[in-house]
XYZ file of C-alpha atoms in Angstrom:
527
model
C 0.000 0.000 0.000
C 1.532 3.299 -1.105
C 0.603 6.843 -1.983
C 0.641 6.330 -5.747
C 0.780 2.547 -6.151
C -2.097 0.562 -4.649
C -3.278 3.441 -2.433
C -5.487 3.076 0.629
C -9.141 4.048 0.884
C -8.445 6.957 3.248
C -9.444 9.665 0.793
C -12.876 8.176 0.161
C -13.280 7.357 3.853
C -12.810 11.039 4.666
C -15.158 12.195 1.910
C -17.930 9.683 2.609
C -17.964 10.388 6.348
C -18.012 14.178 5.957
C -21.064 16.049 7.339
C -22.470 16.150 3.801
C -21.883 13.337 1.361
C -24.033 12.658 -1.679
C -23.764 9.107 -2.986
C -22.073 9.090 -6.403
C -20.945 5.463 -6.325
C -23.214 4.717 -9.292
C -20.276 5.963 -11.366
C -18.476 2.755 -10.458
C -21.197 0.621 -12.054
C -20.687 2.525 -15.308
C -16.909 2.121 -15.126
C -17.196 -1.587 -14.322
C -18.899 -2.040 -17.693
C -15.848 -0.450 -19.351
C -13.212 -2.722 -17.798
C -11.223 -4.727 -20.327
C -13.367 -3.437 -23.194
C -12.519 -1.101 -26.104
C -14.118 1.636 -23.954
C -11.709 1.151 -21.083
C -10.253 4.686 -21.339
C -12.419 7.452 -19.842
C -11.603 11.180 -19.753
C -13.632 13.527 -17.541
C -13.163 17.294 -17.891
C -15.197 19.441 -15.536
C -14.696 22.789 -13.853
C -12.811 22.974 -10.562
C -14.641 21.894 -7.432
C -17.144 19.790 -9.314
C -16.122 16.526 -7.672
C -13.452 15.193 -10.044
C -10.850 14.521 -7.358
C -13.415 13.104 -4.959
C -14.453 10.639 -7.654
C -10.818 9.690 -8.239
C -10.437 8.912 -4.523
C -13.561 6.762 -4.725
C -11.948 4.765 -7.541
C -8.892 4.181 -5.333
C -11.052 2.802 -2.549
C -13.064 0.539 -4.838
C -10.429 -0.911 -7.151
C -7.157 -0.851 -5.179
C -5.843 -4.148 -3.829
C -4.046 -2.023 -1.227
C -7.172 -1.874 0.942
C -10.336 -3.669 1.953
C -13.354 -1.468 1.287
C -16.257 -3.886 1.502
C -17.715 -2.367 4.648
C -16.986 1.183 3.472
C -19.110 0.758 0.337
C -21.762 -1.487 1.865
C -24.227 1.364 2.522
C -23.933 2.949 -0.919
C -25.631 2.467 -4.285
C -22.826 0.392 -5.807
C -23.280 -2.324 -3.152
C -26.735 -3.081 -4.563
C -25.382 -4.055 -7.981
C -24.856 -7.661 -9.056
C -21.147 -7.185 -9.809
C -20.259 -5.194 -6.695
C -17.798 -7.760 -5.293
C -16.503 -8.894 -8.683
C -14.382 -5.748 -9.074
C -13.982 -4.675 -5.444
C -10.288 -4.332 -4.466
C -9.211 -6.662 -7.261
C -6.748 -4.466 -9.189
C -3.326 -2.948 -9.108
C -3.988 0.783 -9.015
C -1.796 3.742 -9.903
C -3.145 7.173 -8.958
C -1.191 10.332 -9.788
C -2.337 13.890 -9.061
C -0.452 15.805 -11.752
C -1.301 19.205 -10.255
C 0.349 18.187 -6.994
C 3.288 16.757 -8.912
C 3.690 20.047 -10.807
C 3.469 22.127 -7.629
C 6.293 20.225 -5.959
C 8.528 20.026 -9.012
C 11.741 22.026 -8.706
C 13.629 20.372 -11.539
C 12.869 18.178 -14.518
C 9.200 17.222 -14.288
C 9.398 13.919 -16.130
C 12.458 12.827 -14.158
C 10.637 13.493 -10.907
C 7.543 11.659 -12.134
C 9.540 8.573 -13.099
C 11.534 8.558 -9.866
C 8.411 8.928 -7.741
C 6.670 5.994 -9.377
C 9.657 3.662 -9.522
C 10.469 4.408 -5.869
C 7.004 3.164 -4.897
C 7.338 0.098 -7.086
C 10.694 -0.675 -5.446
C 9.230 -0.225 -1.943
C 6.311 -2.580 -2.631
C 6.195 -6.244 -1.694
C 7.344 -7.028 -5.228
C 10.305 -4.663 -5.066
C 13.025 -7.322 -4.927
C 11.623 -8.943 -8.079
C 11.530 -5.762 -10.164
C 14.119 -3.945 -12.233
C 13.019 -0.379 -11.496
C 15.642 1.102 -13.796
C 13.396 0.176 -16.722
C 10.870 2.626 -18.210
C 7.736 2.882 -16.081
C 5.485 1.065 -18.537
C 7.887 -1.914 -18.587
C 7.900 -2.106 -14.789
C 4.085 -2.010 -14.812
C 4.080 -4.816 -17.350
C 6.413 -6.849 -15.136
C 4.099 -6.308 -12.139
C 1.181 -7.508 -14.217
C 3.127 -10.623 -15.207
C 4.051 -11.363 -11.595
C 0.607 -10.769 -10.077
C -1.726 -11.577 -12.960
C -3.695 -8.523 -11.831
C -4.348 -5.833 -14.459
C -4.076 -2.119 -13.675
C -6.530 0.671 -13.086
C -4.584 3.855 -13.825
C -5.985 7.157 -12.570
C -4.437 10.474 -13.607
C -6.051 13.420 -11.814
C -5.575 16.869 -13.427
C -3.812 15.216 -16.365
C -3.868 18.450 -18.407
C -1.951 20.428 -15.757
C 1.330 19.672 -17.544
C -0.041 20.677 -20.949
C -1.387 23.948 -19.514
C 1.546 24.885 -17.280
C 4.323 23.966 -19.697
C 2.687 24.891 -23.006
C 5.837 26.721 -24.159
C 8.058 23.694 -23.530
C 7.190 21.569 -26.535
C 9.848 18.971 -25.714
C 8.380 18.368 -22.272
C 4.793 18.273 -23.541
C 5.764 15.764 -26.236
C 7.620 13.589 -23.718
C 4.672 13.710 -21.330
C 2.187 12.763 -24.039
C 4.383 9.838 -25.050
C 4.374 8.711 -21.416
C 0.566 8.771 -21.423
C 0.556 6.883 -24.718
C 2.658 4.161 -23.108
C 0.210 3.880 -20.198
C -3.027 3.958 -22.140
C -2.561 3.095 -25.814
C 0.635 1.122 -26.422
C 0.679 -2.586 -27.205
C 1.834 -3.233 -23.633
C -1.061 -1.169 -22.275
C -3.525 -3.375 -24.131
C -2.268 -6.219 -21.972
C -1.969 -4.659 -18.504
C -4.645 -1.940 -18.564
C -8.082 -2.793 -17.177
C -9.282 0.809 -16.900
C -7.805 4.214 -17.648
C -9.417 7.196 -15.945
C -8.126 10.748 -16.394
C -9.574 14.031 -15.188
C -8.849 17.575 -16.245
C -10.202 21.080 -16.541
C -10.127 20.992 -20.332
C -11.020 18.300 -22.850
C -8.101 16.500 -24.472
C -5.968 18.898 -26.488
C -6.253 18.625 -30.266
C -2.694 17.960 -31.402
C -1.818 18.369 -35.068
C 0.603 15.474 -35.277
C -0.241 13.217 -32.330
C -3.120 10.879 -31.578
C -1.811 9.971 -28.139
C -5.159 9.922 -26.344
C -7.680 9.539 -29.139
C -8.858 6.236 -27.668
C -10.484 8.019 -24.713
C -14.207 8.567 -24.408
C -14.639 12.155 -23.255
C -17.166 13.601 -20.816
C -17.138 17.407 -20.622
C -19.006 20.491 -19.374
C -20.645 20.521 -22.811
C -21.534 16.842 -23.037
C -21.188 14.363 -20.164
C -23.556 11.791 -21.639
C -24.405 9.097 -19.103
C -22.000 10.399 -16.466
C -23.568 13.828 -15.976
C -25.418 12.969 -12.772
C -22.201 11.797 -11.098
C -20.537 15.225 -11.224
C -22.023 18.161 -9.425
C -25.319 17.873 -7.534
C -28.615 17.225 -9.279
C -31.886 19.033 -8.591
C -33.282 16.192 -6.480
C -30.096 15.877 -4.441
C -30.088 19.600 -3.656
C -33.785 19.588 -2.759
C -33.141 16.817 -0.231
C -30.254 18.785 1.285
C -32.371 21.939 1.507
C -35.075 20.041 3.382
C -32.526 18.527 5.748
C -30.771 21.846 6.439
C -33.877 24.051 6.252
C -32.390 26.059 3.385
C -34.147 28.182 0.763
C -34.268 26.010 -2.388
C -35.119 29.013 -4.578
C -32.122 30.955 -3.302
C -29.792 27.959 -3.561
C -30.916 27.428 -7.159
C -30.247 31.041 -8.130
C -26.820 31.009 -6.502
C -25.402 27.637 -7.530
C -27.524 26.018 -10.275
C -27.615 26.727 -13.990
C -25.297 24.186 -15.587
C -27.728 22.301 -17.804
C -25.717 19.357 -19.118
C -27.492 16.702 -21.179
C -30.833 17.858 -19.799
C -29.745 17.530 -16.165
C -29.716 20.637 -14.003
C -26.302 20.685 -12.341
C -25.301 22.551 -9.157
C -21.814 23.422 -7.939
C -21.371 20.770 -5.197
C -18.645 22.550 -3.237
C -20.712 25.700 -2.892
C -23.933 23.872 -2.056
C -22.223 21.939 0.748
C -20.828 25.096 2.319
C -24.133 26.934 1.944
C -25.828 24.103 3.852
C -23.183 23.945 6.581
C -22.925 27.711 7.149
C -26.577 28.424 6.315
C -25.490 31.357 4.200
C -25.882 32.036 0.482
C -22.659 33.612 -0.686
C -19.795 32.963 -3.086
C -17.713 29.958 -2.023
C -16.230 28.957 -5.359
C -14.837 32.139 -6.869
C -11.477 33.497 -5.767
C -8.584 35.671 -6.983
C -7.606 33.177 -9.677
C -11.199 33.269 -10.931
C -10.992 37.012 -11.458
C -7.708 36.815 -13.369
C -9.033 33.972 -15.513
C -12.147 35.919 -16.480
C -10.086 39.037 -17.151
C -7.772 37.107 -19.425
C -10.620 36.266 -21.774
C -13.015 39.221 -21.540
C -10.225 41.708 -22.303
C -9.326 39.997 -25.581
C -10.066 42.401 -28.397
C -12.382 40.171 -30.422
C -15.258 41.880 -32.175
C -18.534 41.374 -30.338
C -17.031 39.813 -27.213
C -17.733 42.779 -24.947
C -21.321 43.052 -26.169
C -21.835 39.327 -25.603
C -20.564 39.527 -22.019
C -22.795 42.536 -21.320
C -25.797 40.707 -22.758
C -25.096 37.667 -20.605
C -24.703 39.832 -17.509
C -28.206 41.151 -18.065
C -29.532 37.587 -18.269
C -29.495 36.910 -22.005
C -27.894 34.074 -23.962
C -25.456 34.428 -26.844
C -24.660 32.156 -29.767
C -21.301 30.372 -29.657
C -19.557 27.842 -31.890
C -17.778 25.474 -29.490
C -16.290 23.291 -32.229
C -13.381 25.548 -33.202
C -11.723 25.499 -29.758
C -8.527 23.402 -29.695
C -8.837 22.691 -25.955
C -5.785 24.812 -25.235
C -5.931 28.048 -23.224
C -2.864 29.336 -25.055
C -4.657 29.120 -28.409
C -7.571 31.555 -28.190
C -8.089 32.864 -31.711
C -11.663 34.111 -31.760
C -14.625 35.238 -29.700
C -16.001 31.702 -29.932
C -12.744 30.268 -28.539
C -12.837 32.703 -25.603
C -16.458 31.866 -24.757
C -15.849 28.116 -25.140
C -12.865 28.278 -22.791
C -15.053 30.025 -20.195
C -17.661 27.265 -20.602
C -15.127 24.528 -19.887
C -13.764 26.477 -16.911
C -17.253 26.815 -15.421
C -17.562 30.598 -15.853
C -20.283 30.122 -18.458
C -22.870 27.412 -19.054
C -23.890 26.017 -22.419
C -27.202 25.109 -24.004
C -26.342 22.305 -26.440
C -29.706 22.378 -28.199
C -29.636 26.114 -28.936
C -25.806 26.346 -29.056
C -25.832 29.316 -26.690
C -23.707 30.391 -23.733
C -25.000 32.098 -20.602
C -24.000 32.976 -17.040
C -25.386 30.079 -14.987
C -26.005 31.614 -11.579
C -25.426 34.505 -9.235
C -22.225 33.064 -7.770
C -20.601 33.122 -11.208
C -22.105 36.534 -11.972
C -20.327 37.851 -8.872
C -17.033 36.588 -10.287
C -17.587 38.857 -13.292
C -18.651 41.623 -10.925
C -15.277 41.355 -9.154
C -13.243 40.863 -12.329
C -14.493 43.716 -14.494
C -13.003 46.612 -12.457
C -9.518 45.503 -13.534
C -10.524 44.466 -17.050
C -10.388 47.840 -18.766
C -14.196 48.067 -18.939
C -14.278 51.102 -16.658
C -17.783 52.311 -17.533
C -19.380 48.917 -16.960
C -17.276 48.168 -13.870
C -18.132 51.520 -12.304
C -21.828 50.900 -12.843
C -21.665 47.437 -11.293
C -19.744 48.796 -8.316
C -22.668 51.141 -7.618
C -25.268 48.352 -7.550
C -25.286 47.913 -3.775
C -25.534 51.687 -3.323
C -28.566 51.686 -5.608
C -30.293 48.895 -3.695
C -29.652 50.596 -0.362
C -30.822 53.956 -1.719
C -34.055 52.315 -2.903
C -34.739 50.789 0.506
C -34.020 54.203 2.124
C -36.482 55.844 -0.306
C -33.749 58.178 -1.577
C -35.471 59.043 -4.847
C -32.859 61.505 -6.103
C -30.030 59.009 -5.533
C -31.920 56.208 -7.274
C -32.582 58.425 -10.315
C -28.926 59.488 -10.402
C -27.591 55.916 -10.267
C -30.051 54.650 -12.886
C -28.907 57.489 -15.135
C -25.278 56.439 -14.692
C -26.206 52.843 -15.493
C -27.907 54.089 -18.655
C -24.679 55.826 -19.672
C -22.633 52.674 -19.022
C -24.838 50.349 -21.060
C -26.284 52.660 -23.702
C -23.857 51.468 -26.404
C -24.882 47.861 -25.773
C -28.651 48.276 -25.406
C -30.862 49.960 -27.984
C -32.387 52.500 -25.608
C -35.765 53.417 -27.042
C -38.583 51.772 -25.051
C -39.645 50.385 -21.684
C -38.067 47.016 -22.433
C -34.709 48.734 -22.928
C -35.227 50.627 -19.676
C -36.047 47.313 -17.963
C -32.721 45.858 -19.155
C -30.805 48.823 -17.779
C -32.656 48.710 -14.452
C -32.003 44.967 -14.143
C -28.299 45.560 -14.733
C -28.281 48.509 -12.326
C -29.579 46.219 -9.566
C -26.908 43.645 -10.418
C -26.163 42.640 -6.803
C -29.817 42.459 -5.734
C -30.117 38.685 -6.479
C -28.001 38.108 -3.382
C -31.099 39.071 -1.400
C -34.027 38.962 -3.824
C -35.566 36.787 -6.478
C -36.175 39.189 -9.361
C -39.120 38.456 -11.651
C -39.690 40.397 -14.849
C -43.291 40.737 -16.060
C -44.582 39.643 -12.662
C -48.208 38.429 -12.804
C -50.067 40.287 -10.063
C -53.402 41.978 -9.467
C -54.966 42.998 -12.788
C -51.899 42.782 -15.014
C -48.146 42.395 -14.991
C -45.687 44.470 -12.978
C -42.446 45.253 -14.800
C -40.197 43.970 -12.007
C -40.893 42.289 -8.671
C -38.171 41.933 -6.020
C -39.157 39.041 -3.738
C -36.999 38.619 -0.600
C -35.237 35.293 -0.291
C -35.742 33.139 2.737
C -32.436 34.203 4.280
C -33.212 37.912 3.612
C -36.807 37.974 4.819
C -36.194 41.178 6.799
C -35.784 43.147 3.564
C -38.898 44.758 2.063
C -40.420 43.274 -1.097
C -40.513 45.730 -3.993
C -42.545 46.365 -7.121
C -40.763 48.451 -9.773
C -42.882 49.949 -12.542
C -41.241 51.657 -15.504
C -42.492 54.443 -17.732
C -41.218 55.972 -20.958
C -41.750 59.697 -21.597
C -44.443 59.892 -18.890
C -43.767 60.287 -15.156
C -42.638 58.320 -12.129
C -45.883 59.359 -10.378
C -47.935 57.734 -13.155
C -45.972 54.523 -12.625
C -46.879 54.485 -8.924
C -50.487 55.277 -9.767
C -50.659 52.288 -12.135
C -49.244 49.943 -9.488
C -51.891 51.042 -6.993
C -54.797 50.968 -9.424
C -53.979 47.484 -10.712
C -52.839 46.258 -7.296
C -49.607 44.762 -8.604
C -48.325 44.616 -5.045
C -51.151 42.372 -3.871
C -49.285 39.205 -4.800
C -46.494 40.139 -2.386
C -48.647 39.931 0.717
C -47.301 37.586 3.331
C -43.795 39.007 3.527
C -42.792 41.803 5.930
C -45.040 44.632 7.109
C -44.393 46.993 4.195
C -43.937 46.845 0.436
C -41.962 49.384 -1.557
C -43.573 50.733 -4.717
C -40.931 52.178 -7.039
C -41.765 54.173 -10.147
C -39.009 55.027 -12.620
C -39.503 57.172 -15.712
C -37.170 58.016 -18.583
C -37.767 61.197 -20.556
C -35.599 61.268 -23.659
C -36.397 64.963 -24.248
C -35.301 66.158 -20.807
C -31.580 66.822 -21.214
C -30.990 67.728 -17.562
C -32.906 65.008 -15.767
C -33.649 62.032 -17.995
C -34.560 59.636 -15.157
C -36.944 60.398 -12.325
C -37.968 58.201 -9.429
C -40.851 58.006 -6.997
C -40.882 55.595 -4.037
C -43.751 54.899 -1.658
C -44.214 52.468 1.217
C -47.553 50.727 1.526
C -48.871 48.488 4.276
C -48.657 44.788 3.431
C -52.233 43.591 3.817
């Protein structure tokens, strides 16, 4: 039992006994059907913190002969299958985390990789029977001959080397040849039972190499039958929300939105923390997220800025994902930039309509934080004022609200055809960009005797905030907007929240050069 060769089940033990664990062992049943078949090589590329490494640890626990995991798996889905014991702890396993290997590499990467593996082979119970000076694949073949047990080889973050050392073509070529030896060579056909690699990106499209073209790929665009095993599904999140008394609507708006193969997918890391801390906030995004977004949104491709603006206001944009070469160093078009953001989890993708969109509020906040340093000063400034606008609205500061809406108009006017109430609605929605942290925002809200333009419904964890109805007018008056709300009783559908409801009327007068936007705010009793 070693760290890389025939590892223990400690990783999965820790994960499966954590305060929150959602059973994903059904993945093993799928992989069992791949063993020793032409489909034995599986490549999973999903965004960070979507469960790739946890799944890799589960594979260790299930397949490795270095442990006994019968009791550990006995309470999970896989134990109910007919072939549960047939594959349980029956294989030689190699598991390498390439990201960790890269982080601790001070010299030649490949030399360190070879030395690390051969040192474990030499320290194993077979060490005195092995010639560990041979190439790694030959030592693996010798182990197979001695034990008559084929290998399950797991490479976590396999693309880390390709991404981090893209400029070192010699190293990348040597690394790819190493992977070829493990997964596609004539020797591999003998000793390999299952190959399982994970990465952030799909397998790179090389011009002159077909090193890994025998892998079946499962990505953020198409995960086929494996989709439900990565991220949390709708049903799984609903069960957690019931158990932890969490607001399912709020959790959905914050962490859902990745619709992959018709399955609504949530960010599992964020959902777990939201349950444990009982707080809806951003758990996934960090400094690296901001720099990653900046890298792509600042590329000077025609239409890219407009597309990002449109997605920030809730729209979807067309994207051709087929031109991307699965390499972050080769971004040659707007479509490449958007496709890269899809694979990294900063956009979601509708395969049927071939459109990209921002999946949830957590990801939207990453853009919110990234844009101030992106060179988009007008947009960034407007977004930075969103919280001020929301607070001014709650304080009934009509002059401040009108001023901030006017500034939002200036920021987005080149991206939105500003000539009707629908255009004004888009600007107002963008101006209240941070409001979804506290409110569910519904456009064309059915209420009373008609439809209110915008309804702000407090989320469960923000129930102390007042619900709001926002009515928009074009070349009329803010007072007439308030009058319409009262006459048609748009606010009636918001009864049952706190004691008061805010009625907000906003008017745009294109002929008034000094004061284009006006605002009127009234509080009414919630009855």
